[in-house]
mmCIF file of the C-alpha atoms, coordinates in Angstrom:
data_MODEL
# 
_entry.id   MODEL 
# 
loop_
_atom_site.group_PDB 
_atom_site.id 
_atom_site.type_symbol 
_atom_site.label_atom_id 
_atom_site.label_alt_id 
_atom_site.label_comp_id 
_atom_site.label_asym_id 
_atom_site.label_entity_id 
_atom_site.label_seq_id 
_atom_site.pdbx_PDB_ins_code 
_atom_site.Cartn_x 
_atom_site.Cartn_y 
_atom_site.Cartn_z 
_atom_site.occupancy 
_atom_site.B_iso_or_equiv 
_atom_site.pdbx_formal_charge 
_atom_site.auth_seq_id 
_atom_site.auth_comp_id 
_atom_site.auth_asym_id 
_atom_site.auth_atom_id 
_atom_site.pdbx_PDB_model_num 
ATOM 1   C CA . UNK A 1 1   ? 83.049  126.456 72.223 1.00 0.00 ? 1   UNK A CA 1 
ATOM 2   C CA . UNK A 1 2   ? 85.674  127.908 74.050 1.00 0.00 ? 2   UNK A CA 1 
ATOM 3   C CA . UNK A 1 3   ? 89.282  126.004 74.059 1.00 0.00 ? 3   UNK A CA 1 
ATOM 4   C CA . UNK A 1 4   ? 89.894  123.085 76.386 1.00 0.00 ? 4   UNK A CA 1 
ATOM 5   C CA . UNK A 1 5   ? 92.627  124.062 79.263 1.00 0.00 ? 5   UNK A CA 1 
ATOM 6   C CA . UNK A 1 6   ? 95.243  121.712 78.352 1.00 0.00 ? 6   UNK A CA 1 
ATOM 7   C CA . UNK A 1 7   ? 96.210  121.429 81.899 1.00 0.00 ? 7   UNK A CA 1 
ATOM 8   C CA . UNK A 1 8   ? 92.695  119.377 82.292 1.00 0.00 ? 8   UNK A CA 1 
ATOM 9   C CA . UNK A 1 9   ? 93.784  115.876 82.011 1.00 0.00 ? 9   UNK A CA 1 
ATOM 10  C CA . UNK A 1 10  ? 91.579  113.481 79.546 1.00 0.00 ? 10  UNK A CA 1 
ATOM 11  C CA . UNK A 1 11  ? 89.525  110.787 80.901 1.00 0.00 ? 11  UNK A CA 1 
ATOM 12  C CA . UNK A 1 12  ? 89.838  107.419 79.256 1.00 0.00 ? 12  UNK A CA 1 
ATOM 13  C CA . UNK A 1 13  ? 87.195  104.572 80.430 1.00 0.00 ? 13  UNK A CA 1 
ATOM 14  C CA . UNK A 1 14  ? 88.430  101.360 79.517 1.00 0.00 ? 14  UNK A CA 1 
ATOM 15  C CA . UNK A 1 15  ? 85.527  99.460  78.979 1.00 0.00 ? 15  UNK A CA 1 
ATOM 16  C CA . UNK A 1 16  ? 87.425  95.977  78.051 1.00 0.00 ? 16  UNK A CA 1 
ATOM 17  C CA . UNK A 1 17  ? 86.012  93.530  80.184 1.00 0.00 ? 17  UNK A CA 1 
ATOM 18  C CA . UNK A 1 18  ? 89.499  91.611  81.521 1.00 0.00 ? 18  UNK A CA 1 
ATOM 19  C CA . UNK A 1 19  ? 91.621  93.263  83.821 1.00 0.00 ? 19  UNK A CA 1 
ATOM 20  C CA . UNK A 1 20  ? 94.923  93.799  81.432 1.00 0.00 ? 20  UNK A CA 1 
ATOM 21  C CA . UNK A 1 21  ? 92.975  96.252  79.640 1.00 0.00 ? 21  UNK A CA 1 
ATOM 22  C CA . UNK A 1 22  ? 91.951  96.928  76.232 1.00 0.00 ? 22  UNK A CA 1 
ATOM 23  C CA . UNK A 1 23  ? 94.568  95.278  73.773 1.00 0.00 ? 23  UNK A CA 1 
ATOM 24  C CA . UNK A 1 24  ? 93.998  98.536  71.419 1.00 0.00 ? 24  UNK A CA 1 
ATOM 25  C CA . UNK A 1 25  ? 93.724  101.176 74.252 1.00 0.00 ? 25  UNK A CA 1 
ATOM 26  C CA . UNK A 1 26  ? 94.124  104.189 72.585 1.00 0.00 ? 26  UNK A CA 1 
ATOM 27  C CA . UNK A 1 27  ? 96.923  106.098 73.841 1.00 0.00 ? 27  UNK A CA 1 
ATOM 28  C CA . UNK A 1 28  ? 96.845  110.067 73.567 1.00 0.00 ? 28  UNK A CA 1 
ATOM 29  C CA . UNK A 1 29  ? 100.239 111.983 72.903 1.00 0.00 ? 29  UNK A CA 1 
ATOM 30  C CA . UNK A 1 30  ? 103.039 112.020 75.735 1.00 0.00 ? 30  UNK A CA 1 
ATOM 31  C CA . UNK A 1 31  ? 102.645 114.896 76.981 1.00 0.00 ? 31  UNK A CA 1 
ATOM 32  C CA . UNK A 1 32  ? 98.328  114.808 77.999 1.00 0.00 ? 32  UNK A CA 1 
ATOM 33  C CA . UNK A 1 33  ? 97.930  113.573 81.119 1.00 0.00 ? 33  UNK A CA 1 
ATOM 34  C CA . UNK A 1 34  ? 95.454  110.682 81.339 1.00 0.00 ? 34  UNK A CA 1 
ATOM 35  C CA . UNK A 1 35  ? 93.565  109.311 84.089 1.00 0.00 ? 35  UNK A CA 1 
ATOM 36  C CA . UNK A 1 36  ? 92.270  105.785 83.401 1.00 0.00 ? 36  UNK A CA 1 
ATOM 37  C CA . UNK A 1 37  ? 89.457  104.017 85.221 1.00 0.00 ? 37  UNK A CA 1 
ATOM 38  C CA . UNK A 1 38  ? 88.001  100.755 84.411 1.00 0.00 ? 38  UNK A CA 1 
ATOM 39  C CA . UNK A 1 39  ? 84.322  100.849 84.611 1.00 0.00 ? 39  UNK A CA 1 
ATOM 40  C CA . UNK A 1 40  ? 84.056  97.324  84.700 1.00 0.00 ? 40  UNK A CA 1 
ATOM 41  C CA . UNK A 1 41  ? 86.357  96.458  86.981 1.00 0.00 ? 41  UNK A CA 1 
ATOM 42  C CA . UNK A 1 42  ? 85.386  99.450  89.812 1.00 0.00 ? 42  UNK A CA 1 
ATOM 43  C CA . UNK A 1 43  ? 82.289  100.087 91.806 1.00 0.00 ? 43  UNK A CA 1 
ATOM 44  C CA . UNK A 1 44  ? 79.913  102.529 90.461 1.00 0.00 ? 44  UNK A CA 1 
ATOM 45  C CA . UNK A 1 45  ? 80.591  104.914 93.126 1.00 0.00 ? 45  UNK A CA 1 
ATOM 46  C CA . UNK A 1 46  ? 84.084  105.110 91.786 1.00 0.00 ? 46  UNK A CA 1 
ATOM 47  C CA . UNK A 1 47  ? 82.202  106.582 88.793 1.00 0.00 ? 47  UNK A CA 1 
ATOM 48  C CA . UNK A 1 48  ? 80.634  109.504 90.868 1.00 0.00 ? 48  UNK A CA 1 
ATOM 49  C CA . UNK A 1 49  ? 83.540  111.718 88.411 1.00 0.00 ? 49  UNK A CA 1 
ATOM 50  C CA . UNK A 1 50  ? 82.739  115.189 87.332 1.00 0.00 ? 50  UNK A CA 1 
ATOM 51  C CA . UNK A 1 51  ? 83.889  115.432 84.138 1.00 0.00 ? 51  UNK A CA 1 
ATOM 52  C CA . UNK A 1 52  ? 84.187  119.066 83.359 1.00 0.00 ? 52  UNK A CA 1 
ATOM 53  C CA . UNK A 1 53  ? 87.433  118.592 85.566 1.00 0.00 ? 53  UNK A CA 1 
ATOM 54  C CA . UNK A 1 54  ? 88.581  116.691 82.140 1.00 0.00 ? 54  UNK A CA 1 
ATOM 55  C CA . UNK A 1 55  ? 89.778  118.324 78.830 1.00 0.00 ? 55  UNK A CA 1 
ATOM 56  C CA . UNK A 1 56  ? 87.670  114.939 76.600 1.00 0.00 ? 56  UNK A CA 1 
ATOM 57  C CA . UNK A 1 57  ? 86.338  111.648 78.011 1.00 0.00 ? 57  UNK A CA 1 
ATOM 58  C CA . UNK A 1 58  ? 87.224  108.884 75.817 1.00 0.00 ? 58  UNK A CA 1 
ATOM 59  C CA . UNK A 1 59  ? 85.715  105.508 76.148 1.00 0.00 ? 59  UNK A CA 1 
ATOM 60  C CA . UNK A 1 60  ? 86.620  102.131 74.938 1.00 0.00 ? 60  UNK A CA 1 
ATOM 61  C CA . UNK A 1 61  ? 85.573  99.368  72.770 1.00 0.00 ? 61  UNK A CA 1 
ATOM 62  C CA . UNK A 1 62  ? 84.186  96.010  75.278 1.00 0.00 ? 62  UNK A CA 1 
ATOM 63  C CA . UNK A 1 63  ? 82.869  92.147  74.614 1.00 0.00 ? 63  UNK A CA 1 
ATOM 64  C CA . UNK A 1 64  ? 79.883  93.502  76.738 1.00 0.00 ? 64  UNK A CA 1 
ATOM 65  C CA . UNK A 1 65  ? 76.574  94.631  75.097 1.00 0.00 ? 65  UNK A CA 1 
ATOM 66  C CA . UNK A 1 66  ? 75.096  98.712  75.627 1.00 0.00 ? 66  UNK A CA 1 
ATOM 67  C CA . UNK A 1 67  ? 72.095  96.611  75.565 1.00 0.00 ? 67  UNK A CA 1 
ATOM 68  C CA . UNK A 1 68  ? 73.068  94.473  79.397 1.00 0.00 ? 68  UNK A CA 1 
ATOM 69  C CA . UNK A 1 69  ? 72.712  97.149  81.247 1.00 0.00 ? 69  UNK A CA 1 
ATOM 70  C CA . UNK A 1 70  ? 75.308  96.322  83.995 1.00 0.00 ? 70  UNK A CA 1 
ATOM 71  C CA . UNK A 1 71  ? 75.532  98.878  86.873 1.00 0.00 ? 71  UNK A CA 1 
ATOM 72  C CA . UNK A 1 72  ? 78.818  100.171 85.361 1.00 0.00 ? 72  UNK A CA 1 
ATOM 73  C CA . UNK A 1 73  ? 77.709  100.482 82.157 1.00 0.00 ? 73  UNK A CA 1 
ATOM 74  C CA . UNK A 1 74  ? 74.534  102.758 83.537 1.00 0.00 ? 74  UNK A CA 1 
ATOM 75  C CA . UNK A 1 75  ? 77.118  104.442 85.648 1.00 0.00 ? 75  UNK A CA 1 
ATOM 76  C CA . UNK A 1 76  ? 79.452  105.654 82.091 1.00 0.00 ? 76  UNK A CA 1 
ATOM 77  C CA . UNK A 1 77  ? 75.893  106.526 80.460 1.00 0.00 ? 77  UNK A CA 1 
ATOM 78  C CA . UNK A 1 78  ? 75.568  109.036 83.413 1.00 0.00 ? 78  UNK A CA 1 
ATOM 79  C CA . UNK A 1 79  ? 79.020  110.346 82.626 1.00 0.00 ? 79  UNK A CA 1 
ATOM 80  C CA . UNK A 1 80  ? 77.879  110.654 79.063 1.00 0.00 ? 80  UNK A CA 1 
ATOM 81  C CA . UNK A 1 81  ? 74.907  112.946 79.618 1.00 0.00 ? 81  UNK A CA 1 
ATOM 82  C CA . UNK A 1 82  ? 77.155  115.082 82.331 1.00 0.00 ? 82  UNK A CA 1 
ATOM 83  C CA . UNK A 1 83  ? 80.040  115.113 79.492 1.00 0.00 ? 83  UNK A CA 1 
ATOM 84  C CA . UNK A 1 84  ? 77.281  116.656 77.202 1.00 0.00 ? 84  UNK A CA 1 
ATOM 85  C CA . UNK A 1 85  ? 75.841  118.854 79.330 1.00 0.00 ? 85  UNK A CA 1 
ATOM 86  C CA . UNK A 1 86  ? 78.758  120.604 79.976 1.00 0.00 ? 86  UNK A CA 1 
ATOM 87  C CA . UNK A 1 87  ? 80.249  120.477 76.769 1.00 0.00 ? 87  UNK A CA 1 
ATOM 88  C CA . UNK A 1 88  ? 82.995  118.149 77.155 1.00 0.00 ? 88  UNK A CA 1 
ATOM 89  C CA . UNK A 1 89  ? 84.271  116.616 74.074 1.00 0.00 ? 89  UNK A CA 1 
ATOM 90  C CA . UNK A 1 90  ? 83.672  112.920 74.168 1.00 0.00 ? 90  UNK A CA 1 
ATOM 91  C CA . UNK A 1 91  ? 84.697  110.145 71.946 1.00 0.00 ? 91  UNK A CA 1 
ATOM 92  C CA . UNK A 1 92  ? 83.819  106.307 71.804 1.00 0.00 ? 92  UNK A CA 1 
ATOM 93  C CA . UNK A 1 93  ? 85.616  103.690 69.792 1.00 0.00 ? 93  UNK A CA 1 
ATOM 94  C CA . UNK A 1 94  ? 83.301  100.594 68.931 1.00 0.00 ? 94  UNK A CA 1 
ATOM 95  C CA . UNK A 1 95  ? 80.930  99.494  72.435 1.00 0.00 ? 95  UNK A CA 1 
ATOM 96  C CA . UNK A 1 96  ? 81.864  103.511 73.734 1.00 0.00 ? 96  UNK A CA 1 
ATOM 97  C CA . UNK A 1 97  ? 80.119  105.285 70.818 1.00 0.00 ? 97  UNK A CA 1 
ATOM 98  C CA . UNK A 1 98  ? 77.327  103.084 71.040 1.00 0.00 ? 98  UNK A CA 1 
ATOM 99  C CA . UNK A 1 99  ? 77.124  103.575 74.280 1.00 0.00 ? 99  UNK A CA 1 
ATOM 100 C CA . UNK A 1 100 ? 77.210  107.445 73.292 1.00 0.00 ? 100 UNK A CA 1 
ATOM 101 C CA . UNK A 1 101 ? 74.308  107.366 70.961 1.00 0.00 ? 101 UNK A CA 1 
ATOM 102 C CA . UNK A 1 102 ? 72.551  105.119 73.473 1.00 0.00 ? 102 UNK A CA 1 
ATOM 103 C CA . UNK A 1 103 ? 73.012  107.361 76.723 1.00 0.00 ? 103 UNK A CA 1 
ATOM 104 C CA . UNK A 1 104 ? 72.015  110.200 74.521 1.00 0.00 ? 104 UNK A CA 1 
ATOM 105 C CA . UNK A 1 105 ? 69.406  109.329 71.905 1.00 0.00 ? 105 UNK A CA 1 
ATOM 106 C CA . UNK A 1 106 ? 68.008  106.191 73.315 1.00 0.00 ? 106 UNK A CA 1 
# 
């Protein structure tokens, strides 16, 4: 895989399901720039993201279920299988690596 631009800035979907934000968010080093959406908390349009514009996508831990199937949550499974496709590094913590494995295994 060839190396990620670092001038690409990572994509972090807080999945947390109140509006603070996930208690634990993880929080890269100081100098990556970060763009944080809240699936939850935004329509899914505002989810229409191409993520090869990113250097990673990582996505949180939430109280909701992979297994709901909210809009939003449908709308980050799309990201998922676009984050694949084009080989974007992706990581999930908790709900988002279920989510993962669910978007792209079933």
């Amino acid at each position: 895989m060839p190396p990620i631009p670092s001038s690409r800035p990572l994509l972090l979907l807080d999945c947390y399901l109140s509006t603070d934000g996930c208690p634990a968010r993880f929080t890269p080093p100081g100098d990556v720039r970060t763009d944080v959406v809240q699936p939850p908390h935004v329509s899914p349009r505002a989810l229409d993201l191409d993520v090869g514009n990113y250097r990673g996508v990582v996505i949180t831990g939430s109280a909701a279920s992979v297994l709901d199937e909210a809009p939003w949550s449908l709308a980050v499974e799309g990201l998922v299988r676009d984050a694949h496709r084009t080989n974007t590094p992706l990581f999930g913590v908790c709900y988002g690596h279920q989510l993962i494995a669910k978007a792209l295994f079933g």
